[in-house]
Amino acid sequence: MELAIESLDSPALTKAQLADLLFDQIGLNKRESKEMVDAFFDLVSQSLVEGDDVKLSGFGNFQIRTKAPRPGRNPRTGELIPIQARRVVTFHASTKLKEQIQSGETSSSAL
């Protein structure tokens, strides 16, 4: 099944638009669509918070990386400011997604 997303009004795909796509094209009711999208993102978020990587086959990997503390500088004053250690999320697109972007392919069949 292919999801058509060419009717998007904004340049960003939102959770509400994902839920609408599930409603329009798969046949779930609006409540179920919203709950499914929310559950997916809650699961991804929770896994990342717990320090687990999230791998979506054919799409890419979300990984948690710990950045070491380092010296920083206030660009206005030049004053040295310490930047604390922190955890950040990184995303690496899969080879399939990169190829799909390069070819301009819009079909979900490549995933």
CSV table of C-alpha atoms in Angstrom, one decimal:
chain,number,residue,atom,x,y,z
A,1,MET,CA,0.0,0.0,0.0
A,2,GLU,CA,1.3,3.5,-0.9
A,3,LEU,CA,0.6,6.6,1.1
A,4,ALA,CA,0.0,9.7,-0.9
A,5,ILE,CA,1.3,12.8,0.8
A,6,GLU,CA,1.4,15.3,-2.0
A,7,SER,CA,-1.6,17.2,-0.5
A,8,LEU,CA,0.4,18.5,2.4
A,9,ASP,CA,-0.1,22.3,3.0
A,10,SER,CA,3.1,22.9,5.0
A,11,PRO,CA,6.7,22.1,4.2
A,12,ALA,CA,6.9,19.9,7.4
A,13,LEU,CA,5.0,16.7,8.0
A,14,THR,CA,3.2,16.9,11.4
A,15,LYS,CA,1.9,14.2,13.7
A,16,ALA,CA,-1.7,15.5,12.9
A,17,GLN,CA,-1.0,15.0,9.2
A,18,LEU,CA,0.3,11.5,9.8
A,19,ALA,CA,-2.9,10.7,11.7
A,20,ASP,CA,-5.0,12.1,8.9
A,21,LEU,CA,-3.1,10.0,6.4
A,22,LEU,CA,-3.8,6.8,8.4
A,23,PHE,CA,-7.5,7.9,8.6
A,24,ASP,CA,-7.8,8.7,4.9
A,25,GLN,CA,-5.8,5.9,3.4
A,26,ILE,CA,-5.8,3.0,5.7
A,27,GLY,CA,-9.3,3.3,7.1
A,28,LEU,CA,-8.6,3.7,10.8
A,29,ASN,CA,-10.9,6.0,12.7
A,30,LYS,CA,-9.5,9.4,13.7
A,31,ARG,CA,-9.1,8.4,17.4
A,32,GLU,CA,-7.3,5.2,16.5
A,33,SER,CA,-5.1,7.1,14.0
A,34,LYS,CA,-4.1,9.7,16.5
A,35,GLU,CA,-3.4,7.1,19.2
A,36,MET,CA,-1.3,5.0,16.8
A,37,VAL,CA,0.9,8.0,15.8
A,38,ASP,CA,1.2,9.1,19.5
A,39,ALA,CA,2.1,5.5,20.6
A,40,PHE,CA,4.8,5.2,17.9
A,41,PHE,CA,6.5,8.5,18.9
A,42,ASP,CA,6.1,7.7,22.6
A,43,LEU,CA,7.8,4.4,22.1
A,44,VAL,CA,10.7,6.0,20.1
A,45,SER,CA,11.1,8.7,22.7
A,46,GLN,CA,11.0,6.4,25.6
A,47,SER,CA,13.6,4.1,24.0
A,48,LEU,CA,15.9,7.0,23.4
A,49,VAL,CA,15.5,8.4,27.0
A,50,GLU,CA,16.4,4.9,28.3
A,51,GLY,CA,19.6,5.1,26.2
A,52,ASP,CA,18.6,2.5,23.6
A,53,ASP,CA,19.2,3.1,19.9
A,54,VAL,CA,16.1,3.1,17.6
A,55,LYS,CA,16.6,1.3,14.2
A,56,LEU,CA,13.9,1.7,11.5
A,57,SER,CA,14.7,-0.6,8.7
A,58,GLY,CA,14.9,1.2,5.4
A,59,PHE,CA,14.7,4.6,7.1
A,60,GLY,CA,17.6,5.1,9.5
A,61,ASN,CA,18.9,4.9,13.0
A,62,PHE,CA,18.4,7.2,16.0
A,63,GLN,CA,21.3,7.0,18.4
A,64,ILE,CA,22.1,8.6,21.8
A,65,ARG,CA,25.5,10.1,22.0
A,66,THR,CA,27.2,11.6,25.1
A,67,LYS,CA,29.1,14.7,24.4
A,68,ALA,CA,32.0,15.5,26.7
A,69,PRO,CA,32.2,18.9,28.5
A,70,ARG,CA,34.2,21.4,26.6
A,71,PRO,CA,35.2,25.1,26.8
A,72,GLY,CA,32.9,27.5,24.9
A,73,ARG,CA,33.1,31.2,24.1
A,74,ASN,CA,30.5,33.9,24.3
A,75,PRO,CA,30.5,35.3,20.7
A,76,ARG,CA,29.7,38.8,21.8
A,77,THR,CA,32.2,39.2,24.6
A,78,GLY,CA,34.7,36.5,23.9
A,79,GLU,CA,34.4,35.3,27.5
A,80,LEU,CA,35.1,31.6,28.1
A,81,ILE,CA,32.1,29.7,29.2
A,82,PRO,CA,32.2,26.0,30.2
A,83,ILE,CA,29.7,23.8,28.2
A,84,GLN,CA,28.5,20.9,30.3
A,85,ALA,CA,28.4,17.3,29.2
A,86,ARG,CA,25.1,16.3,27.7
A,87,ARG,CA,23.3,13.6,25.8
A,88,VAL,CA,22.2,14.3,22.2
A,89,VAL,CA,20.2,12.4,19.6
A,90,THR,CA,21.8,11.7,16.2
A,91,PHE,CA,20.1,10.4,13.1
A,92,HIS,CA,21.8,8.5,10.3
A,93,ALA,CA,19.7,7.9,7.2
A,94,SER,CA,19.8,4.4,5.8
A,95,THR,CA,21.3,3.7,2.4
A,96,LYS,CA,17.9,3.1,1.0
A,97,LEU,CA,16.6,6.4,2.2
A,98,LYS,CA,19.6,8.2,0.9
A,99,GLU,CA,19.2,6.6,-2.5
A,100,GLN,CA,15.5,7.4,-2.6
A,101,ILE,CA,16.3,11.1,-1.8
A,102,GLN,CA,18.9,11.3,-4.5
A,103,SER,CA,16.7,9.8,-7.1
A,104,GLY,CA,13.7,12.0,-6.1
A,105,GLU,CA,11.6,8.9,-5.8
A,106,THR,CA,8.3,9.4,-3.8
A,107,SER,CA,7.0,5.9,-3.6
A,108,SER,CA,7.1,4.2,-0.2
A,109,SER,CA,7.9,0.9,-2.0
A,110,ALA,CA,11.6,1.7,-1.8
A,111,LEU,CA,11.5,1.4,2.0
